[in-house]
Structures are given as structure tokens and as C-alpha cells.
mmCIF file of C-alpha atoms in Angstrom:
data_model
loop_
_atom_site.group_PDB
_atom_site.id
_atom_site.type_symbol
_atom_site.label_atom_id
_atom_site.label_comp_id
_atom_site.label_asym_id
_atom_site.label_seq_id
_atom_site.Cartn_x
_atom_site.Cartn_y
_atom_site.Cartn_z
ATOM 1 C CA MET A 6 -0.292 -0.331 -0.268
ATOM 2 C CA ILE A 7 1.370 3.409 -1.345
ATOM 3 C CA THR A 8 0.549 6.153 1.514
ATOM 4 C CA GLY A 9 1.137 9.698 2.187
ATOM 5 C CA ILE A 10 0.418 12.820 3.802
ATOM 6 C CA ASP A 11 -0.980 16.201 3.273
ATOM 7 C CA ILE A 12 -0.130 19.512 5.512
ATOM 8 C CA SER A 13 -0.606 22.856 5.651
ATOM 9 C CA GLY A 14 0.938 26.198 7.690
ATOM 10 C CA ASN A 15 -1.310 24.740 10.895
ATOM 11 C CA ASN A 16 0.727 22.085 11.046
ATOM 12 C CA GLY A 17 3.384 23.636 13.189
ATOM 13 C CA HIS A 18 5.916 20.634 13.854
ATOM 14 C CA PHE A 19 7.452 20.878 10.416
ATOM 15 C CA LYS A 20 7.854 24.341 10.923
ATOM 16 C CA THR A 21 10.233 23.860 14.238
ATOM 17 C CA ASP A 22 11.562 20.231 13.303
ATOM 18 C CA LYS A 23 13.963 20.101 10.617
ATOM 19 C CA ASP A 24 13.827 16.469 10.389
ATOM 20 C CA ALA A 25 10.170 16.306 9.920
ATOM 21 C CA PHE A 26 10.176 15.276 6.155
ATOM 22 C CA ARG A 27 12.953 12.420 6.713
ATOM 23 C CA LYS A 28 10.478 10.935 9.539
ATOM 24 C CA VAL A 29 7.702 10.808 7.401
ATOM 25 C CA ARG A 30 9.898 8.689 4.943
ATOM 26 C CA LEU A 31 10.999 6.669 7.548
ATOM 27 C CA ALA A 32 7.617 6.499 8.768
ATOM 28 C CA GLY A 33 7.322 4.344 5.377
ATOM 29 C CA HIS A 34 5.174 7.129 3.607
ATOM 30 C CA SER A 35 5.766 8.086 -0.036
ATOM 31 C CA PHE A 36 4.473 11.450 -0.749
ATOM 32 C CA VAL A 37 3.249 14.589 0.374
ATOM 33 C CA TYR A 38 0.589 16.936 -0.713
ATOM 34 C CA ILE A 39 1.389 20.745 0.537
ATOM 35 C CA LYS A 40 -1.399 23.664 1.043
ATOM 36 C CA ALA A 41 0.089 26.104 -1.114
ATOM 37 C CA THR A 42 -2.446 28.787 -1.277
ATOM 38 C CA GLU A 43 -6.763 29.623 -0.664
ATOM 39 C CA GLY A 44 -8.733 31.844 -2.491
ATOM 40 C CA GLN A 45 -7.507 35.001 -4.121
ATOM 41 C CA GLY A 46 -4.691 35.923 -1.809
ATOM 42 C CA TYR A 47 -3.591 33.783 0.906
ATOM 43 C CA THR A 48 -0.167 32.458 -0.205
ATOM 44 C CA PHE A 49 1.751 29.675 2.155
ATOM 45 C CA ALA A 50 5.535 31.316 2.417
ATOM 46 C CA ARG A 51 6.918 28.351 3.442
ATOM 47 C CA TYR A 52 5.569 26.248 0.813
ATOM 48 C CA PRO A 53 9.015 26.188 -1.314
ATOM 49 C CA GLN A 54 11.549 25.483 1.799
ATOM 50 C CA TRP A 55 8.592 22.749 2.655
ATOM 51 C CA ARG A 56 8.764 21.323 -1.079
ATOM 52 C CA ASP A 57 12.494 21.376 -1.309
ATOM 53 C CA LEU A 58 12.662 19.674 2.129
ATOM 54 C CA ALA A 59 10.510 16.974 1.443
ATOM 55 C CA ARG A 60 12.165 16.258 -2.161
ATOM 56 C CA THR A 61 15.500 16.084 -0.334
ATOM 57 C CA SER A 62 13.833 13.236 2.161
ATOM 58 C CA LYS A 63 12.859 11.752 -0.875
ATOM 59 C CA LEU A 64 9.102 12.146 -0.970
ATOM 60 C CA LEU A 65 7.344 13.022 -3.957
ATOM 61 C CA VAL A 66 5.924 16.679 -3.414
ATOM 62 C CA GLY A 67 2.172 17.688 -4.875
ATOM 63 C CA ALA A 68 1.060 21.171 -3.465
ATOM 64 C CA TYR A 69 -2.811 21.927 -3.247
ATOM 65 C CA HIS A 70 -5.065 25.082 -3.237
ATOM 66 C CA PHE A 71 -7.832 25.749 -1.127
ATOM 67 C CA ALA A 72 -11.012 27.023 -2.981
ATOM 68 C CA GLN A 73 -13.251 29.905 -1.674
ATOM 69 C CA PRO A 74 -15.684 29.711 -4.634
ATOM 70 C CA GLY A 75 -17.081 33.363 -4.771
ATOM 71 C CA THR A 76 -19.535 35.496 -7.119
ATOM 72 C CA GLU A 77 -17.381 38.032 -8.555
ATOM 73 C CA THR A 78 -16.767 38.146 -11.889
ATOM 74 C CA ASP A 79 -13.601 35.648 -12.777
ATOM 75 C CA ASP A 80 -13.243 34.368 -9.412
ATOM 76 C CA ALA A 81 -12.710 31.531 -10.116
ATOM 77 C CA LYS A 82 -9.785 32.495 -12.668
ATOM 78 C CA ARG A 83 -8.124 34.839 -10.297
ATOM 79 C CA GLU A 84 -7.679 31.885 -8.104
ATOM 80 C CA ALA A 85 -6.190 29.469 -10.358
ATOM 81 C CA ALA A 86 -4.141 32.331 -11.219
ATOM 82 C CA HIS A 87 -2.962 33.199 -8.005
ATOM 83 C CA PHE A 88 -2.207 29.193 -7.495
ATOM 84 C CA ALA A 89 -0.226 28.738 -10.768
ATOM 85 C CA LYS A 90 1.773 32.106 -9.870
ATOM 86 C CA SER A 91 2.835 30.727 -6.483
ATOM 87 C CA ILE A 92 3.820 27.497 -7.106
ATOM 88 C CA ASN A 93 5.303 28.651 -10.159
ATOM 89 C CA LEU A 94 4.960 25.638 -12.273
ATOM 90 C CA HIS A 95 5.200 25.132 -15.669
ATOM 91 C CA ARG A 96 4.476 22.597 -18.936
ATOM 92 C CA GLY A 97 6.722 19.406 -18.209
ATOM 93 C CA ASP A 98 7.708 20.213 -14.395
ATOM 94 C CA SER A 99 7.779 17.356 -12.799
ATOM 95 C CA CYS A 100 5.468 16.921 -9.405
ATOM 96 C CA LEU A 101 2.619 14.998 -8.254
ATOM 97 C CA PRO A 102 -0.677 16.892 -9.890
ATOM 98 C CA PRO A 103 -1.230 20.052 -8.457
ATOM 99 C CA ALA A 104 -4.949 19.654 -6.549
ATOM 100 C CA LEU A 105 -7.758 21.550 -6.477
ATOM 101 C CA ASP A 106 -9.311 21.384 -2.817
ATOM 102 C CA PHE A 107 -13.145 21.998 -3.014
ATOM 103 C CA GLU A 108 -14.921 21.651 -0.166
ATOM 104 C CA VAL A 109 -16.677 24.730 1.072
ATOM 105 C CA ASN A 110 -19.430 26.906 -0.374
ATOM 106 C CA LYS A 111 -19.349 29.849 1.981
ATOM 107 C CA ALA A 112 -20.894 32.144 -0.700
ATOM 108 C CA ASN A 113 -23.844 30.083 -1.212
ATOM 109 C CA LEU A 114 -23.565 29.387 -4.938
ATOM 110 C CA THR A 115 -26.030 27.101 -6.156
ATOM 111 C CA THR A 116 -25.294 23.494 -7.436
ATOM 112 C CA PRO A 117 -24.765 24.890 -11.352
ATOM 113 C CA GLN A 118 -22.890 28.315 -9.959
ATOM 114 C CA LEU A 119 -20.610 25.752 -7.939
ATOM 115 C CA VAL A 120 -19.801 23.347 -11.130
ATOM 116 C CA THR A 121 -19.372 26.409 -13.395
ATOM 117 C CA TRP A 122 -16.437 28.043 -10.810
ATOM 118 C CA GLY A 123 -15.153 24.697 -10.148
ATOM 119 C CA ILE A 124 -14.725 24.175 -14.424
ATOM 120 C CA ASP A 125 -13.683 27.360 -14.665
ATOM 121 C CA PHE A 126 -10.898 27.256 -12.413
ATOM 122 C CA LEU A 127 -9.599 23.758 -13.737
ATOM 123 C CA ARG A 128 -9.469 25.234 -17.109
ATOM 124 C CA GLU A 129 -7.475 28.259 -16.492
ATOM 125 C CA PHE A 130 -4.961 26.676 -14.327
ATOM 126 C CA GLU A 131 -4.707 24.377 -17.464
ATOM 127 C CA LEU A 132 -4.016 26.988 -19.402
ATOM 128 C CA ARG A 133 -1.554 28.795 -17.220
ATOM 129 C CA THR A 134 0.484 25.818 -16.661
ATOM 130 C CA GLY A 135 -0.042 23.116 -18.814
ATOM 131 C CA HIS A 136 -0.933 20.643 -15.874
ATOM 132 C CA VAL A 137 -4.564 19.216 -15.357
ATOM 133 C CA ALA A 138 -5.528 19.499 -11.749
ATOM 134 C CA LEU A 139 -6.451 17.125 -9.378
ATOM 135 C CA PHE A 140 -10.010 17.328 -8.319
ATOM 136 C CA TYR A 141 -10.441 16.711 -3.983
ATOM 137 C CA THR A 142 -13.460 16.820 -2.524
ATOM 138 C CA TYR A 143 -15.546 15.124 0.399
ATOM 139 C CA THR A 144 -17.678 12.314 -0.601
ATOM 140 C CA SER A 145 -20.832 14.193 1.403
ATOM 141 C CA PHE A 146 -19.955 17.474 -1.020
ATOM 142 C CA TRP A 147 -20.055 15.892 -3.857
ATOM 143 C CA LYS A 148 -23.272 13.915 -3.303
ATOM 144 C CA TYR A 149 -25.271 17.174 -1.542
ATOM 145 C CA THR A 150 -24.077 20.037 -2.902
ATOM 146 C CA LEU A 151 -22.435 19.086 -6.031
ATOM 147 C CA LYS A 152 -25.397 16.759 -6.756
ATOM 148 C CA LYS A 153 -23.033 13.935 -8.029
ATOM 149 C CA THR A 154 -21.980 15.835 -11.001
ATOM 150 C CA THR A 155 -19.703 14.307 -13.758
ATOM 151 C CA ALA A 156 -18.578 17.684 -14.490
ATOM 152 C CA PHE A 157 -14.933 17.147 -13.183
ATOM 153 C CA ASP A 158 -14.448 13.440 -14.244
ATOM 154 C CA LYS A 159 -11.543 14.822 -16.691
ATOM 155 C CA SER A 160 -9.487 15.298 -13.753
ATOM 156 C CA LEU A 161 -8.267 12.388 -11.420
ATOM 157 C CA LEU A 162 -10.105 12.167 -8.285
ATOM 158 C CA TRP A 163 -8.856 12.723 -4.467
ATOM 159 C CA GLN A 164 -11.454 11.521 -2.744
ATOM 160 C CA ALA A 165 -11.853 12.375 1.089
ATOM 161 C CA GLN A 166 -13.813 10.162 3.047
ATOM 162 C CA TYR A 167 -13.074 8.853 7.068
ATOM 163 C CA THR A 168 -13.677 5.378 7.594
ATOM 164 C CA SER A 169 -11.888 2.181 8.427
ATOM 165 C CA GLY A 170 -13.323 0.462 5.419
ATOM 166 C CA LEU A 171 -10.715 -0.816 2.378
ATOM 167 C CA ALA A 172 -12.170 2.121 0.603
ATOM 168 C CA PRO A 173 -14.569 5.061 0.393
ATOM 169 C CA ALA A 174 -18.248 4.892 -1.064
ATOM 170 C CA SER A 175 -17.827 4.908 -4.860
ATOM 171 C CA LEU A 176 -18.290 8.391 -6.667
ATOM 172 C CA GLY A 177 -18.997 6.731 -9.883
ATOM 173 C CA ARG A 178 -15.280 6.631 -10.989
ATOM 174 C CA PRO A 179 -11.945 4.863 -9.488
ATOM 175 C CA TRP A 180 -10.253 7.686 -6.962
ATOM 176 C CA THR A 181 -6.344 8.114 -7.423
ATOM 177 C CA PHE A 182 -5.747 9.416 -3.662
ATOM 178 C CA TRP A 183 -7.846 8.772 -0.880
ATOM 179 C CA GLN A 184 -7.766 10.891 2.304
ATOM 180 C CA HIS A 185 -9.013 7.992 4.969
ATOM 181 C CA THR A 186 -8.147 9.844 8.339
ATOM 182 C CA ASN A 187 -7.739 12.950 9.653
ATOM 183 C CA ALA A 188 -5.789 11.170 13.042
ATOM 184 C CA LEU A 189 -2.237 9.723 11.705
ATOM 185 C CA ALA A 190 0.160 9.378 14.070
ATOM 186 C CA ILE A 191 3.736 9.645 12.609
ATOM 187 C CA ALA A 192 6.856 8.280 14.620
ATOM 188 C CA GLY A 193 8.762 10.716 16.539
ATOM 189 C CA LEU A 194 6.468 13.522 15.339
ATOM 190 C CA ALA A 195 3.677 15.159 17.865
ATOM 191 C CA GLY A 196 0.152 15.457 16.640
ATOM 192 C CA ARG A 197 -1.847 13.773 13.871
ATOM 193 C CA TYR A 198 -2.270 14.421 10.143
ATOM 194 C CA ASP A 199 -4.317 13.291 7.203
ATOM 195 C CA GLY A 200 -3.296 10.209 5.969
ATOM 196 C CA ASN A 201 -3.985 9.188 2.319
ATOM 197 C CA ARG A 202 -3.574 6.285 0.137
ATOM 198 C CA PHE A 203 -2.451 6.112 -3.296
ATOM 199 C CA ASN A 204 -4.461 3.688 -5.788
ATOM 200 C CA GLY A 205 -1.806 2.141 -7.330
ATOM 201 C CA THR A 206 1.978 0.918 -7.208
ATOM 202 C CA LEU A 207 4.725 3.221 -6.179
ATOM 203 C CA GLY A 208 6.103 2.836 -9.855
ATOM 204 C CA GLN A 209 2.772 4.138 -11.019
ATOM 205 C CA LEU A 210 2.848 7.101 -8.884
ATOM 206 C CA GLN A 211 6.225 7.796 -9.790
ATOM 207 C CA ASP A 212 4.914 7.779 -13.583
ATOM 208 C CA LEU A 213 2.227 10.220 -12.113
ATOM 209 C CA GLU A 214 4.567 12.715 -11.133
ATOM 210 C CA ALA A 215 6.599 12.735 -14.239
ATOM 211 C CA SER A 216 3.290 13.204 -16.504
ATOM 212 C CA ALA A 217 1.179 15.450 -14.444
#
């Protein structure tokens, strides 16, 4: 089983422990996703440093953007541009597929508005970087807020559902990454972390990095 974690600036132990990523690798994990941006304005300043430290520790690395869908004209495109600029990713660069974290609707958009927002973000990001972003969402958000849309099926799926089962509930297509817990313990690191599984072999994960 190929496993990894996802982290953000809220995971303070990675700020204070210079060996944190090495401990993740020693615990048997193969990859890490790091939150790089949120909305139109937030940028995690330590993202480049953490990305490089993770790579030095022989972890495969991806970045994610936490979406804050709004009603402004071109809001989705502006968020996509912010994400693309912040991670400085270009066509042909080697990385795990960047991810759109789509799980909140604070502006109370309708389902059609949300779907359009997500499509606009993904198109703009691909246009700017040449990379097709992963689509991250909770099972419940897809079912009840996005109304089981198939509009994002071009993107590989990163599905969040916390369960002790062998797999998450089906969203009508295979998952590539599964965030199965938010209480993962890592030897040598205090706290608990989001734990993820990759639906494939290590070789396939390495191929995914090369082709993202």
C-alpha cells in the first residue's frame, strides 16, 4: 500500500522540526501534498522551502489550493492564476498533479454556479501551467452540494472520506488518492495528520509525477 500525508501551515511541527519530512519517509510514506494557496490572496510563504525539504527526504511532492468560491466576475480564474503563480509550475515540470481542494461553499452558490466555478478554475489552471489539476472533495460534498456531478471527471479524483473500510464510497469513478483519516500518527512527530492512500503501485505514482 502506497501512503502519504497532506499538510498546511497549521502543522506547526514541520516549522520547528528540520527532520520532519525525513521522519515521514522513515515511517514508510511515499508522498506529501502541501497547501500552497487559498482563495485569491493567501499564499503559504514556506511552501517552496517545505517542497524542497520533502524532495530532499525522497518524498514525491504535490501542491494544493483551498478553494473559496465567490460570486465576483472571474473569481475562479483569479484563484487559478494565484495558485499557478504561487507554485511557479510550468509545462513539463516534474511533480505530483497539483490539486484543487473543493469542499466549502461560504458564498452559498447554487450547484450550477459551483460546478461552473470549478470548471473555470481547472481550465484556467491548465491554460496557465499545462497541468491538469487533481480534483479533491469530500464524498458528502459531492453528493449533497455538487449533486453527484460528472463535470470534473477529466481530473483525477482525490476523495476524502474518513472510514476504517477498505475503500471510500463510490463516486461513480475510480479514486486516485483517498484521504482516509485526519488522525494519522507519525513516529517522532507530535500531533495527528491527514493520511492518504494512492490507488496503485509506487511505479505508477512515480509515473504520475513524471506525467502530471
